[in-house]
PDB file of C-alpha atoms in Angstrom:
ATOM      1  CA  MET A   1       0.000   0.000   0.000  1.00 78.00           C
ATOM      2  CA  LYS A   2       1.350   3.408  -0.965  1.00 83.00           C
ATOM      3  CA  LYS A   3       1.722   5.995   1.744  1.00 96.00           C
ATOM      4  CA  LEU A   4       0.654   9.624   1.440  1.00 97.00           C
ATOM      5  CA  ILE A   5       3.579  11.869   2.333  1.00 98.00           C
ATOM      6  CA  ASP A   6       3.377  15.443   3.537  1.00 98.00           C
ATOM      7  CA  THR A   7       5.572  18.494   3.089  1.00 98.00           C
ATOM      8  CA  ASN A   8       7.901  17.680   5.967  1.00 98.00           C
ATOM      9  CA  VAL A   9       8.692  14.206   4.663  1.00 98.00           C
ATOM     10  CA  ILE A  10       9.492  15.616   1.219  1.00 98.00           C
ATOM     11  CA  LEU A  11      11.658  18.388   2.673  1.00 98.00           C
ATOM     12  CA  ARG A  12      13.611  15.997   4.890  1.00 98.00           C
ATOM     13  CA  TYR A  13      14.164  13.719   1.882  1.00 98.00           C
ATOM     14  CA  LEU A  14      15.291  16.538  -0.415  1.00 98.00           C
ATOM     15  CA  LEU A  15      17.359  18.486   2.106  1.00 97.00           C
ATOM     16  CA  GLY A  16      18.863  15.586   4.050  1.00 96.00           C
ATOM     17  CA  ASP A  17      19.116  17.966   6.987  1.00 96.00           C
ATOM     18  CA  HIS A  18      17.980  15.646   9.771  1.00 95.00           C
ATOM     19  CA  PRO A  19      19.774  12.278   9.718  1.00 95.00           C
ATOM     20  CA  LYS A  20      17.079  10.162  11.353  1.00 97.00           C
ATOM     21  CA  MET A  21      14.064  11.796   9.663  1.00 97.00           C
ATOM     22  CA  SER A  22      15.815  12.066   6.295  1.00 98.00           C
ATOM     23  CA  GLU A  23      16.634   8.350   6.347  1.00 98.00           C
ATOM     24  CA  GLU A  24      13.066   7.467   7.326  1.00 98.00           C
ATOM     25  CA  ALA A  25      11.735   9.707   4.533  1.00 98.00           C
ATOM     26  CA  LYS A  26      14.028   7.973   2.044  1.00 97.00           C
ATOM     27  CA  LYS A  27      12.731   4.534   3.077  1.00 97.00           C
ATOM     28  CA  VAL A  28       9.081   5.579   2.818  1.00 96.00           C
ATOM     29  CA  ILE A  29       9.639   7.089  -0.630  1.00 96.00           C
ATOM     30  CA  GLU A  30      11.608   4.090  -1.888  1.00 94.00           C
ATOM     31  CA  ASP A  31       8.831   1.766  -0.664  1.00 94.00           C
ATOM     32  CA  GLY A  32       6.303   3.628  -2.830  1.00 94.00           C
ATOM     33  CA  ALA A  33       4.781   6.894  -1.750  1.00 96.00           C
ATOM     34  CA  PHE A  34       2.427   9.454  -3.195  1.00 97.00           C
ATOM     35  CA  THR A  35       1.613  13.054  -2.538  1.00 98.00           C
ATOM     36  CA  LEU A  36      -0.876  15.682  -3.601  1.00 97.00           C
ATOM     37  CA  PRO A  37      -0.507  18.810  -5.730  1.00 97.00           C
ATOM     38  CA  GLU A  38      -1.413  20.871  -2.658  1.00 97.00           C
ATOM     39  CA  VAL A  39       1.510  19.368  -0.774  1.00 98.00           C
ATOM     40  CA  LEU A  40       3.852  20.048  -3.682  1.00 98.00           C
ATOM     41  CA  ALA A  41       2.704  23.681  -3.670  1.00 98.00           C
ATOM     42  CA  GLU A  42       3.640  23.951   0.002  1.00 98.00           C
ATOM     43  CA  VAL A  43       7.047  22.373  -0.693  1.00 98.00           C
ATOM     44  CA  VAL A  44       7.686  25.023  -3.376  1.00 98.00           C
ATOM     45  CA  TYR A  45       6.588  27.772  -0.984  1.00 98.00           C
ATOM     46  CA  VAL A  46       8.888  26.550   1.817  1.00 98.00           C
ATOM     47  CA  LEU A  47      11.904  25.977  -0.437  1.00 98.00           C
ATOM     48  CA  LYS A  48      11.565  29.443  -1.937  1.00 98.00           C
ATOM     49  CA  GLY A  49      10.493  31.404   1.121  1.00 97.00           C
ATOM     50  CA  VAL A  50      12.268  29.695   4.005  1.00 97.00           C
ATOM     51  CA  TYR A  51      15.318  28.107   2.375  1.00 97.00           C
ATOM     52  CA  GLN A  52      15.801  30.783  -0.329  1.00 97.00           C
ATOM     53  CA  VAL A  53      16.275  28.171  -3.077  1.00 98.00           C
ATOM     54  CA  GLU A  54      16.278  29.592  -6.614  1.00 98.00           C
ATOM     55  CA  ARG A  55      13.196  28.985  -8.749  1.00 98.00           C
ATOM     56  CA  THR A  56      15.146  27.060 -11.397  1.00 98.00           C
ATOM     57  CA  GLU A  57      16.700  24.769  -8.790  1.00 98.00           C
ATOM     58  CA  ILE A  58      13.300  24.144  -7.176  1.00 98.00           C
ATOM     59  CA  ALA A  59      11.802  23.203 -10.531  1.00 98.00           C
ATOM     60  CA  LYS A  60      14.704  20.952 -11.554  1.00 98.00           C
ATOM     61  CA  THR A  61      14.794  19.153  -8.203  1.00 98.00           C
ATOM     62  CA  LEU A  62      11.043  18.629  -7.941  1.00 98.00           C
ATOM     63  CA  ILE A  63      10.612  17.485 -11.559  1.00 98.00           C
ATOM     64  CA  GLU A  64      13.238  14.812 -10.863  1.00 97.00           C
ATOM     65  CA  PHE A  65      11.563  14.011  -7.530  1.00 97.00           C
ATOM     66  CA  LEU A  66       8.199  13.451  -9.252  1.00 97.00           C
ATOM     67  CA  ASP A  67       9.767  10.498 -11.080  1.00 95.00           C
ATOM     68  CA  GLU A  68      10.292   8.843  -7.689  1.00 94.00           C
ATOM     69  CA  ILE A  69       6.755   9.157  -6.319  1.00 96.00           C
ATOM     70  CA  SER A  70       3.163   9.179  -7.519  1.00 95.00           C
ATOM     71  CA  ILE A  71       1.126  12.355  -7.830  1.00 97.00           C
ATOM     72  CA  ASP A  72      -2.140  13.138  -9.578  1.00 93.00           C
ATOM     73  CA  ASN A  73      -1.657  14.812 -12.954  1.00 94.00           C
ATOM     74  CA  GLN A  74       2.115  14.363 -12.969  1.00 97.00           C
ATOM     75  CA  GLU A  75       2.467  15.888 -16.449  1.00 97.00           C
ATOM     76  CA  THR A  76       0.533  18.962 -15.335  1.00 98.00           C
ATOM     77  CA  MET A  77       2.650  19.357 -12.216  1.00 98.00           C
ATOM     78  CA  CYS A  78       5.882  19.082 -14.218  1.00 98.00           C
ATOM     79  CA  GLU A  79       4.586  21.716 -16.636  1.00 98.00           C
ATOM     80  CA  ALA A  80       3.686  23.945 -13.684  1.00 98.00           C
ATOM     81  CA  LEU A  81       7.197  23.560 -12.263  1.00 98.00           C
ATOM     82  CA  SER A  82       8.711  24.433 -15.649  1.00 98.00           C
ATOM     83  CA  LEU A  83       6.546  27.549 -15.838  1.00 98.00           C
ATOM     84  CA  PHE A  84       7.549  28.453 -12.287  1.00 98.00           C
ATOM     85  CA  SER A  85      11.223  28.338 -13.268  1.00 98.00           C
ATOM     86  CA  GLU A  86      10.658  30.530 -16.334  1.00 97.00           C
ATOM     87  CA  THR A  87       8.350  33.211 -14.882  1.00 96.00           C
ATOM     88  CA  SER A  88       7.828  35.307 -11.775  1.00 95.00           C
ATOM     89  CA  LEU A  89       4.343  33.852 -11.249  1.00 96.00           C
ATOM     90  CA  ASP A  90       3.309  32.193  -8.004  1.00 96.00           C
ATOM     91  CA  PHE A  91       3.379  28.403  -8.203  1.00 98.00           C
ATOM     92  CA  VAL A  92      -0.404  28.104  -7.820  1.00 97.00           C
ATOM     93  CA  ASP A  93      -0.859  30.367 -10.856  1.00 97.00           C
ATOM     94  CA  CYS A  94       1.552  28.104 -12.723  1.00 98.00           C
ATOM     95  CA  ILE A  95      -0.612  25.105 -11.810  1.00 98.00           C
ATOM     96  CA  LEU A  96      -3.681  26.872 -13.181  1.00 98.00           C
ATOM     97  CA  ILE A  97      -1.914  27.679 -16.461  1.00 98.00           C
ATOM     98  CA  ALA A  98      -0.614  24.128 -16.745  1.00 98.00           C
ATOM     99  CA  ARG A  99      -4.093  22.705 -16.147  1.00 97.00           C
ATOM    100  CA  HIS A 100      -5.439  25.008 -18.859  1.00 97.00           C
ATOM    101  CA  ARG A 101      -2.730  23.957 -21.330  1.00 97.00           C
ATOM    102  CA  ILE A 102      -2.711  20.226 -20.649  1.00 97.00           C
ATOM    103  CA  LEU A 103      -6.177  19.370 -19.365  1.00 97.00           C
ATOM    104  CA  GLY A 104      -8.116  22.114 -21.145  1.00 97.00           C
ATOM    105  CA  ASP A 105      -9.538  23.563 -17.929  1.00 97.00           C
ATOM    106  CA  GLU A 106     -11.100  26.976 -18.407  1.00 97.00           C
ATOM    107  CA  VAL A 107      -9.514  29.251 -15.820  1.00 97.00           C
ATOM    108  CA  ILE A 108     -11.466  32.285 -14.668  1.00 97.00           C
ATOM    109  CA  SER A 109      -9.463  34.957 -12.878  1.00 97.00           C
ATOM    110  CA  PHE A 110      -9.323  38.692 -12.274  1.00 97.00           C
ATOM    111  CA  ASP A 111      -5.508  38.498 -12.183  1.00 95.00           C
ATOM    112  CA  LYS A 112      -4.282  40.377 -15.275  1.00 94.00           C
ATOM    113  CA  LYS A 113      -0.835  38.755 -15.305  1.00 92.00           C
ATOM    114  CA  LEU A 114      -2.363  35.285 -15.067  1.00 94.00           C
ATOM    115  CA  ASN A 115      -4.889  36.051 -17.802  1.00 94.00           C
ATOM    116  CA  ARG A 116      -2.094  37.195 -20.156  1.00 93.00           C
ATOM    117  CA  MET A 117      -0.384  33.807 -19.716  1.00 92.00           C
ATOM    118  CA  LEU A 118      -3.595  31.927 -20.433  1.00 90.00           C
TER     119      LEU A 118
END
């Protein structure tokens, strides 16, 4: 049975900053784990805001990470991460654009910058 992992498990796995927790995170992920787009959004927020990781590095690292776990709409999330690395948009806006491009979702927004990208 796959296990749903949260932001902290992903961060410990990626950062390797807590020996015991990082090792446990690695085992859970290697045994087959999944996460949610909402969790991935929080990971992006924490890496950028708390750890000051560059947008391009966040995107590269998380696109590679998504090959190791399961997530709904993986193609859409990878597209969103690519957009995040190429623009100054918030990650959630990048998800909306990616959903529009890949899944055909009609996105309704009052955000002018977002609407230009759609």
